[in-house]
Structure formats: C-alpha cells, structure tokens
Amino acid sequence: FDPYDHLNIELNPDGTLNRGQARPTIEANPNGDPVVSKDVTLNVKTKTWVRIFRPTNLPSNSDNTIARLPIVIYCHRGGWILLSAADFEVHTNCEEIASKLLAIIVSVNYRLAPESRLPAQYEDAVDAINWVKEQATNPNGEQWLRDYGDFSKCYLYGVGCGGNIVLYSGLKIDLMKMEPLKIAGIIMNQPMFGGIQRTESELRYATDEILPLPVLDLLWELVLPKSTNRDHRYCNPMVQGPQKQMISTLERCLVIGFSGDPMIDRQQEFVEMLVACGVQVEACFDDYGFHNIDLVDRRRAIELLDIVREFMSR
C-alpha cells in the first residue's frame, strides 16, 4: 500500500510536494446572496490571507437596529497538505456556516505542509486572531467586522487538522492581550490527533477508505517538526508536556466525532483530558458516521451546524 498514491501526491527531493489532484476553486464574491465574501491579506511575509464571509440577511434588534453577529475564525480540513480557503468544498462550507449560524466567518488560508511544518499553521491562526482583534480598534479596519461583528463573541472553529490548529492556537490566547476581543468558545469537528501507540479504533479501521493507517502516518510525517515522532505534543496532546499545564486555560470547548473515524478513540481520550483539567467541554460523539461524513451526507452536515448553533447560543 502506497499512501502517496492514495493521496495522489509526490514528494520532491527538495522537500516540496507535487499535489496531483486538480481541485476546483471559487473566487470571493462581494456581491453574492445569501452570503457575500472577500479576501484580505493577513501576512505579506508568509503569504497568508483570510476569506471573510458575511450573510446578507442581517438580524435586527428590538429597536430595529442591526444586530451584531458572532465572529468565527475558521481553519479548514485537508490533512495539513491539501486545500485552501478558496477550494470549492471549503468555500461552500463557510458560506453555509455563515448563512445557517448568522455569523461572520474568517476563513484562514494557512500555510501547508511539508513546505511549512508545524508550528507554522498555529502561527498563521494566531495571526488571524490578532488581525481580528486589531479591527475592533482600528478606525480604518475591515468594515464588515467593524460594522457587523460582535467582538465579545468570537469562536475558533476547526475541522480535521483545523481542529488541531484551533486547539493549539487557543492555548496561546492566555498569553496574549485579547481585549476587546473575547474568545467565547473553541469548536473542534473531528479533530486530528495521533500517537505512537496504536488505539483500538486505528487498528479497527487500518484499511479505512478515507484515512487508512499508512496515510495518517504519512500526514504526520509531513507536518511534524523534523526528527520528532507522533508522540510530539502537536500530534498527541495527551502526552506530558508544556501543553498539559495550559489546557486548563482553554475556553468552553465543543468536540464532535463519529464512531467510524479511525481517530475516534483519541478524540474521546482528549475529551476525558479536558474534563480532568477542569475545562468546560461538551462532546457529541455519534455511533453512526465516519471521518468527513459531513462532506457526503447533507443531513449530517445540517445536524452538525445545529449542534454548533446550540453551543454558540449558550
């Protein structure tokens, strides 16, 4: 079994990656309906940017003024090596989140591995958090955030490897001056974790059609700092390390997983660790489903957004 063939990628001698899959992309649309979108440069040096989504159907307060919308900083899936904020599935997912949750979405186009290894992706997410915070006090800041965003209700939302990214960028918040931005919660949908010791679910789904075990191992090999292994804290937050001391500083967390995901055991162990550290955590683990099920099952995708909406409403 060749994980490179499975992913349709090829590693070049210089450490860069040939990504063989031609994926459709979508341009931002500032004149769309029911959601408008635009791209904004995040960091010129790292060539990162964000795509902002805003629903056109804006809710009103009782006095007929426009209600402020929660701000969601979103990190997409893709196993660290694929996709961007402009990819069709990422763009359409963010449009749906903005429309269903009535929220402003800031989708982070973070750097990909192996060209950029961890912690580069965490740094990009922190850049996005700081950028959103700066818009609150900058008189020339991003208009959609200044006019419509509620900086006291900001959420970090990540899917797959994005769930890992929002965890570790969230751990840095306690060391940052966040005012007037308030991180109200962290949402991790099928977060990506690993480790050297195999779990029962990894062995049970070793030949999974989406994430067979050799593919999972390769993804971690391509993103982790060189000369480290899968028990590095970036991959396995349950190991002893500096992250353990910071876990208790996390805001409210929502963790979503499915029993057919090879990483389900690690996700459940992660929730148990959050509880032991005193974090206010809600877990939604479904007995039916598999990794990335929300991409192919429209009903489940809507159910997931209902869960997220309820979490954000509390």
Short mmCIF file of C-alpha atoms in Angstrom, two decimals:
data_model
loop_
_atom_site.label_atom_id
_atom_site.label_comp_id
_atom_site.label_asym_id
_atom_site.label_seq_id
_atom_site.Cartn_x
_atom_site.Cartn_y
_atom_site.Cartn_z
CA PHE A 1 0.00 0.00 0.00
CA ASP A 2 1.44 3.35 -1.06
CA PRO A 3 -0.02 6.34 0.84
CA TYR A 4 1.42 8.70 -1.78
CA ASP A 5 -0.64 7.01 -4.47
CA HIS A 6 -3.72 7.10 -2.23
CA LEU A 7 -3.36 10.87 -1.84
CA ASN A 8 -2.15 11.38 -5.43
CA ILE A 9 0.91 13.30 -4.26
CA GLU A 10 4.64 13.07 -4.91
CA LEU A 11 7.44 14.25 -2.62
CA ASN A 12 10.20 16.15 -4.43
CA PRO A 13 13.88 15.89 -3.45
CA ASP A 14 13.79 19.49 -2.13
CA GLY A 15 11.02 18.57 0.34
CA THR A 16 8.18 20.22 -1.59
CA LEU A 17 5.08 18.34 -2.69
CA ASN A 18 3.50 17.75 -6.08
CA ARG A 19 -0.25 17.70 -5.47
CA GLY A 20 -1.73 15.73 -8.33
CA GLN A 21 -5.39 16.34 -7.61
CA ALA A 22 -6.80 19.29 -9.55
CA ARG A 23 -9.38 20.75 -7.17
CA PRO A 24 -11.96 23.35 -8.22
CA THR A 25 -11.67 26.74 -6.58
CA ILE A 26 -14.10 29.64 -6.15
CA GLU A 27 -13.38 33.36 -6.26
CA ALA A 28 -14.64 35.52 -3.43
CA ASN A 29 -17.93 37.24 -4.30
CA PRO A 30 -18.65 40.60 -2.61
CA ASN A 31 -22.00 40.73 -4.46
CA GLY A 32 -23.25 37.25 -3.57
CA ASP A 33 -26.53 36.22 -1.96
CA PRO A 34 -27.34 34.98 0.68
CA VAL A 35 -23.66 35.33 1.61
CA VAL A 36 -21.05 37.81 0.41
CA SER A 37 -17.31 37.16 0.62
CA LYS A 38 -13.99 38.95 0.17
CA ASP A 39 -10.27 38.18 0.51
CA VAL A 40 -7.92 40.16 2.77
CA THR A 41 -4.14 39.81 3.11
CA LEU A 42 -3.13 38.53 6.53
CA ASN A 43 0.67 38.40 6.48
CA VAL A 44 2.69 39.56 3.47
CA LYS A 45 5.84 37.79 4.65
CA THR A 46 4.20 34.36 4.97
CA LYS A 47 1.85 34.99 2.01
CA THR A 48 -1.20 34.11 4.11
CA TRP A 49 -4.67 35.59 3.75
CA VAL A 50 -8.21 35.23 5.03
CA ARG A 51 -11.53 34.94 3.23
CA ILE A 52 -14.35 36.73 5.05
CA PHE A 53 -17.98 35.64 4.71
CA ARG A 54 -21.00 37.71 5.79
CA PRO A 55 -24.69 36.82 5.50
CA THR A 56 -26.75 39.37 3.60
CA ASN A 57 -29.85 38.67 5.70
CA LEU A 58 -28.86 40.56 8.83
CA PRO A 59 -30.94 40.13 12.01
CA SER A 60 -32.37 43.15 13.83
CA ASN A 61 -32.62 44.13 17.48
CA SER A 62 -35.92 45.04 19.13
CA ASP A 63 -35.26 48.70 18.32
CA ASN A 64 -34.80 47.83 14.62
CA THR A 65 -31.04 48.41 14.70
CA ILE A 66 -28.85 45.78 13.03
CA ALA A 67 -27.82 43.08 15.49
CA ARG A 68 -24.12 42.32 15.89
CA LEU A 69 -23.05 38.94 14.54
CA PRO A 70 -20.70 36.47 16.26
CA ILE A 71 -17.29 36.15 14.63
CA VAL A 72 -15.99 32.67 13.75
CA ILE A 73 -12.30 32.18 12.93
CA TYR A 74 -12.30 29.04 10.80
CA CYS A 75 -9.49 26.59 9.96
CA HIS A 76 -10.26 24.13 7.18
CA ARG A 77 -9.60 20.39 6.87
CA GLY A 78 -7.14 18.84 4.39
CA GLY A 79 -4.72 16.73 6.42
CA TRP A 80 -2.20 19.59 6.65
CA ILE A 81 -1.17 19.16 3.00
CA LEU A 82 -4.27 19.89 0.88
CA LEU A 83 -6.97 22.51 0.28
CA SER A 84 -7.12 26.27 0.76
CA ALA A 85 -9.69 28.85 1.75
CA ALA A 86 -10.54 29.16 -1.96
CA ASP A 87 -11.23 25.47 -2.56
CA PHE A 88 -14.80 24.65 -3.53
CA GLU A 89 -15.64 22.50 -0.51
CA VAL A 90 -14.05 24.92 1.97
CA HIS A 91 -15.70 27.98 0.42
CA THR A 92 -19.17 26.42 0.20
CA ASN A 93 -18.89 25.08 3.75
CA CYS A 94 -18.06 28.55 5.06
CA GLU A 95 -20.95 30.03 3.08
CA GLU A 96 -23.30 27.57 4.72
CA ILE A 97 -21.89 28.22 8.19
CA ALA A 98 -22.29 31.97 7.74
CA SER A 99 -25.85 31.57 6.44
CA LYS A 100 -27.08 28.99 8.98
CA LEU A 101 -25.38 30.44 12.06
CA LEU A 102 -25.83 34.10 11.05
CA ALA A 103 -22.17 34.73 11.75
CA ILE A 104 -19.19 36.40 10.15
CA ILE A 105 -16.68 33.74 9.13
CA VAL A 106 -12.96 34.49 8.85
CA SER A 107 -11.52 31.52 6.97
CA VAL A 108 -7.74 31.25 7.41
CA ASN A 109 -5.66 30.30 4.38
CA TYR A 110 -2.83 28.89 6.48
CA ARG A 111 0.43 27.52 5.08
CA LEU A 112 0.53 23.87 4.02
CA ALA A 113 2.99 21.09 4.84
CA PRO A 114 5.57 19.86 4.10
CA GLU A 115 6.72 23.20 2.69
CA SER A 116 5.79 24.69 6.07
CA ARG A 117 5.84 22.41 9.09
CA LEU A 118 4.28 22.86 12.49
CA PRO A 119 4.07 25.23 14.30
CA ALA A 120 3.69 27.40 11.16
CA GLN A 121 -0.04 26.60 10.93
CA TYR A 122 -0.56 27.58 14.58
CA GLU A 123 1.28 30.84 13.97
CA ASP A 124 -0.97 31.60 10.99
CA ALA A 125 -4.09 31.03 13.12
CA VAL A 126 -2.69 33.29 15.85
CA ASP A 127 -2.02 35.94 13.18
CA ALA A 128 -5.69 35.69 12.19
CA ILE A 129 -6.85 36.04 15.81
CA ASN A 130 -4.66 39.10 16.31
CA TRP A 131 -5.83 40.56 13.00
CA VAL A 132 -9.48 40.22 14.02
CA LYS A 133 -8.70 41.85 17.37
CA GLU A 134 -6.99 44.79 15.67
CA GLN A 135 -10.07 45.52 13.53
CA ALA A 136 -12.04 46.39 16.68
CA THR A 137 -9.90 49.43 17.47
CA ASN A 138 -8.59 50.41 14.04
CA PRO A 139 -10.68 53.30 12.65
CA ASN A 140 -9.69 52.12 9.17
CA GLY A 141 -10.26 48.45 9.99
CA GLU A 142 -12.20 45.88 7.99
CA GLN A 143 -15.70 47.33 7.56
CA TRP A 144 -17.65 44.06 7.74
CA LEU A 145 -16.12 43.27 11.13
CA ARG A 146 -16.38 46.81 12.50
CA ASP A 147 -19.95 47.41 11.32
CA TYR A 148 -21.48 43.98 11.90
CA GLY A 149 -19.20 41.87 14.12
CA ASP A 150 -19.58 41.24 17.84
CA PHE A 151 -16.01 41.19 19.17
CA SER A 152 -17.24 39.86 22.52
CA LYS A 153 -18.50 36.67 20.83
CA CYS A 154 -15.61 35.23 18.84
CA TYR A 155 -15.24 31.48 18.29
CA LEU A 156 -12.42 29.33 16.96
CA TYR A 157 -13.78 26.59 14.66
CA GLY A 158 -11.63 23.89 13.09
CA VAL A 159 -12.33 20.71 11.12
CA GLY A 160 -9.92 17.74 10.94
CA CYS A 161 -6.39 19.16 11.13
CA GLY A 162 -8.12 22.52 11.55
CA GLY A 163 -9.47 21.21 14.86
CA ASN A 164 -5.90 20.57 15.94
CA ILE A 165 -4.93 24.08 14.80
CA VAL A 166 -7.64 25.85 16.81
CA LEU A 167 -6.67 23.84 19.90
CA TYR A 168 -3.04 24.90 19.85
CA SER A 169 -3.72 28.47 18.75
CA GLY A 170 -6.33 28.60 21.54
CA LEU A 171 -3.67 27.57 24.06
CA LYS A 172 -1.74 30.72 23.17
CA ILE A 173 -4.64 33.04 23.97
CA ASP A 174 -3.90 33.09 27.71
CA LEU A 175 -0.51 34.66 26.91
CA MET A 176 -1.98 37.29 24.58
CA LYS A 177 -3.65 40.63 25.27
CA MET A 178 -7.03 39.94 23.72
CA GLU A 179 -9.12 42.97 24.71
CA PRO A 180 -11.52 43.97 23.27
CA LEU A 181 -11.75 40.55 21.57
CA LYS A 182 -13.29 37.77 23.63
CA ILE A 183 -12.89 34.12 22.62
CA ALA A 184 -16.20 32.64 23.72
CA GLY A 185 -15.50 29.03 22.72
CA ILE A 186 -13.48 26.56 20.66
CA ILE A 187 -15.23 24.16 18.27
CA MET A 188 -13.33 21.06 17.12
CA ASN A 189 -15.11 18.99 14.48
CA GLN A 190 -13.44 15.57 14.05
CA PRO A 191 -10.09 16.96 15.32
CA MET A 192 -6.90 15.30 14.10
CA PHE A 193 -4.69 13.71 16.77
CA GLY A 194 -2.23 10.82 16.74
CA GLY A 195 0.41 8.94 18.71
CA ILE A 196 2.93 6.13 18.51
CA GLN A 197 0.86 3.58 20.47
CA ARG A 198 -1.97 2.38 18.25
CA THR A 199 -5.51 2.74 19.54
CA GLU A 200 -8.26 0.18 19.04
CA SER A 201 -10.07 2.41 16.53
CA GLU A 202 -6.90 2.95 14.49
CA LEU A 203 -6.36 -0.81 14.25
CA ARG A 204 -10.05 -1.45 13.58
CA TYR A 205 -10.06 0.99 10.67
CA ALA A 206 -6.48 0.40 9.50
CA THR A 207 -7.79 -0.10 5.94
CA ASP A 208 -10.33 2.73 6.07
CA GLU A 209 -11.19 4.02 2.59
CA ILE A 210 -10.65 7.68 3.54
CA LEU A 211 -7.89 7.58 6.18
CA PRO A 212 -6.10 4.22 6.19
CA LEU A 213 -3.39 4.00 8.81
CA PRO A 214 -0.42 4.42 6.42
CA VAL A 215 -1.99 7.65 5.16
CA LEU A 216 -2.45 9.00 8.69
CA ASP A 217 1.17 8.16 9.48
CA LEU A 218 2.36 9.90 6.32
CA LEU A 219 0.37 13.07 7.04
CA TRP A 220 2.01 13.37 10.44
CA GLU A 221 5.43 12.62 8.93
CA LEU A 222 4.96 15.50 6.50
CA VAL A 223 3.82 18.10 9.05
CA LEU A 224 5.60 17.39 12.34
CA PRO A 225 8.93 19.11 13.02
CA LYS A 226 11.77 17.04 11.59
CA SER A 227 13.40 14.49 13.90
CA THR A 228 10.22 14.17 16.01
CA ASN A 229 7.66 11.38 16.19
CA ARG A 230 3.91 11.03 16.66
CA ASP A 231 4.21 11.46 20.43
CA HIS A 232 5.20 15.06 19.90
CA ARG A 233 2.69 17.28 21.71
CA TYR A 234 1.47 18.78 18.40
CA CYS A 235 0.24 15.33 17.40
CA ASN A 236 -0.57 13.85 20.81
CA PRO A 237 -1.82 16.47 23.28
CA MET A 238 -2.33 13.74 25.90
CA VAL A 239 1.42 13.21 26.44
CA GLN A 240 3.22 15.01 29.24
CA GLY A 241 4.45 18.39 28.06
CA PRO A 242 4.03 22.16 28.39
CA GLN A 243 0.58 21.98 26.76
CA LYS A 244 -0.74 19.98 29.75
CA GLN A 245 -0.15 22.95 32.05
CA MET A 246 -2.02 25.27 29.69
CA ILE A 247 -5.06 23.08 28.98
CA SER A 248 -6.97 24.44 31.98
CA THR A 249 -6.86 27.96 30.47
CA LEU A 250 -9.00 26.93 27.48
CA GLU A 251 -12.39 28.50 26.96
CA ARG A 252 -15.54 26.42 26.51
CA CYS A 253 -14.96 23.59 24.05
CA LEU A 254 -17.19 21.56 21.75
CA VAL A 255 -15.74 18.32 20.36
CA ILE A 256 -17.58 16.43 17.59
CA GLY A 257 -16.69 12.92 16.40
CA PHE A 258 -18.01 9.78 14.73
CA SER A 259 -17.54 6.15 15.67
CA GLY A 260 -16.28 5.19 12.20
CA ASP A 261 -13.39 7.66 12.36
CA PRO A 262 -10.01 5.98 12.95
CA MET A 263 -9.21 8.83 15.38
CA ILE A 264 -12.37 8.45 17.50
CA ASP A 265 -10.53 6.82 20.44
CA ARG A 266 -8.04 9.68 20.58
CA GLN A 267 -10.81 12.26 20.38
CA GLN A 268 -12.62 10.64 23.29
CA GLU A 269 -9.40 10.43 25.30
CA PHE A 270 -8.86 14.11 24.53
CA VAL A 271 -12.29 14.99 25.93
CA GLU A 272 -11.51 13.00 29.09
CA MET A 273 -8.29 15.01 29.48
CA LEU A 274 -10.19 18.30 29.08
CA VAL A 275 -12.65 17.26 31.77
CA ALA A 276 -9.82 16.22 34.11
CA CYS A 277 -8.21 19.64 33.60
CA GLY A 278 -11.43 21.42 34.55
CA VAL A 279 -12.30 22.69 31.07
CA GLN A 280 -15.99 23.26 30.35
CA VAL A 281 -16.43 20.83 27.47
CA GLU A 282 -19.35 19.47 25.50
CA ALA A 283 -18.86 16.27 23.50
CA CYS A 284 -21.03 15.00 20.68
CA PHE A 285 -19.96 11.53 19.53
CA ASP A 286 -22.28 9.77 17.10
CA ASP A 287 -22.44 5.99 16.85
CA TYR A 288 -23.04 6.29 13.11
CA GLY A 289 -20.69 8.09 10.78
CA PHE A 290 -17.13 8.30 9.53
CA HIS A 291 -14.40 10.89 9.06
CA ASN A 292 -15.55 13.70 6.74
CA ILE A 293 -19.13 12.37 6.71
CA ASP A 294 -20.44 15.94 6.55
CA LEU A 295 -18.92 16.26 3.07
CA VAL A 296 -21.08 13.49 1.60
CA ASP A 297 -24.18 13.46 3.82
CA ARG A 298 -26.18 16.67 3.59
CA ARG A 299 -28.42 15.73 6.52
CA ARG A 300 -25.45 15.17 8.81
CA ALA A 301 -23.90 18.46 7.74
CA ILE A 302 -27.08 20.29 8.79
CA GLU A 303 -27.20 18.37 12.07
CA LEU A 304 -23.62 19.42 12.81
CA LEU A 305 -24.48 23.08 12.29
CA ASP A 306 -27.48 22.68 14.61
CA ILE A 307 -25.11 21.36 17.29
CA VAL A 308 -22.72 24.26 16.74
CA ARG A 309 -25.58 26.80 16.79
CA GLU A 310 -26.83 25.46 20.12
CA PHE A 311 -23.30 25.59 21.58
CA MET A 312 -22.87 29.21 20.48
CA SER A 313 -26.26 30.22 21.84
CA ARG A 314 -25.34 29.33 25.42
#
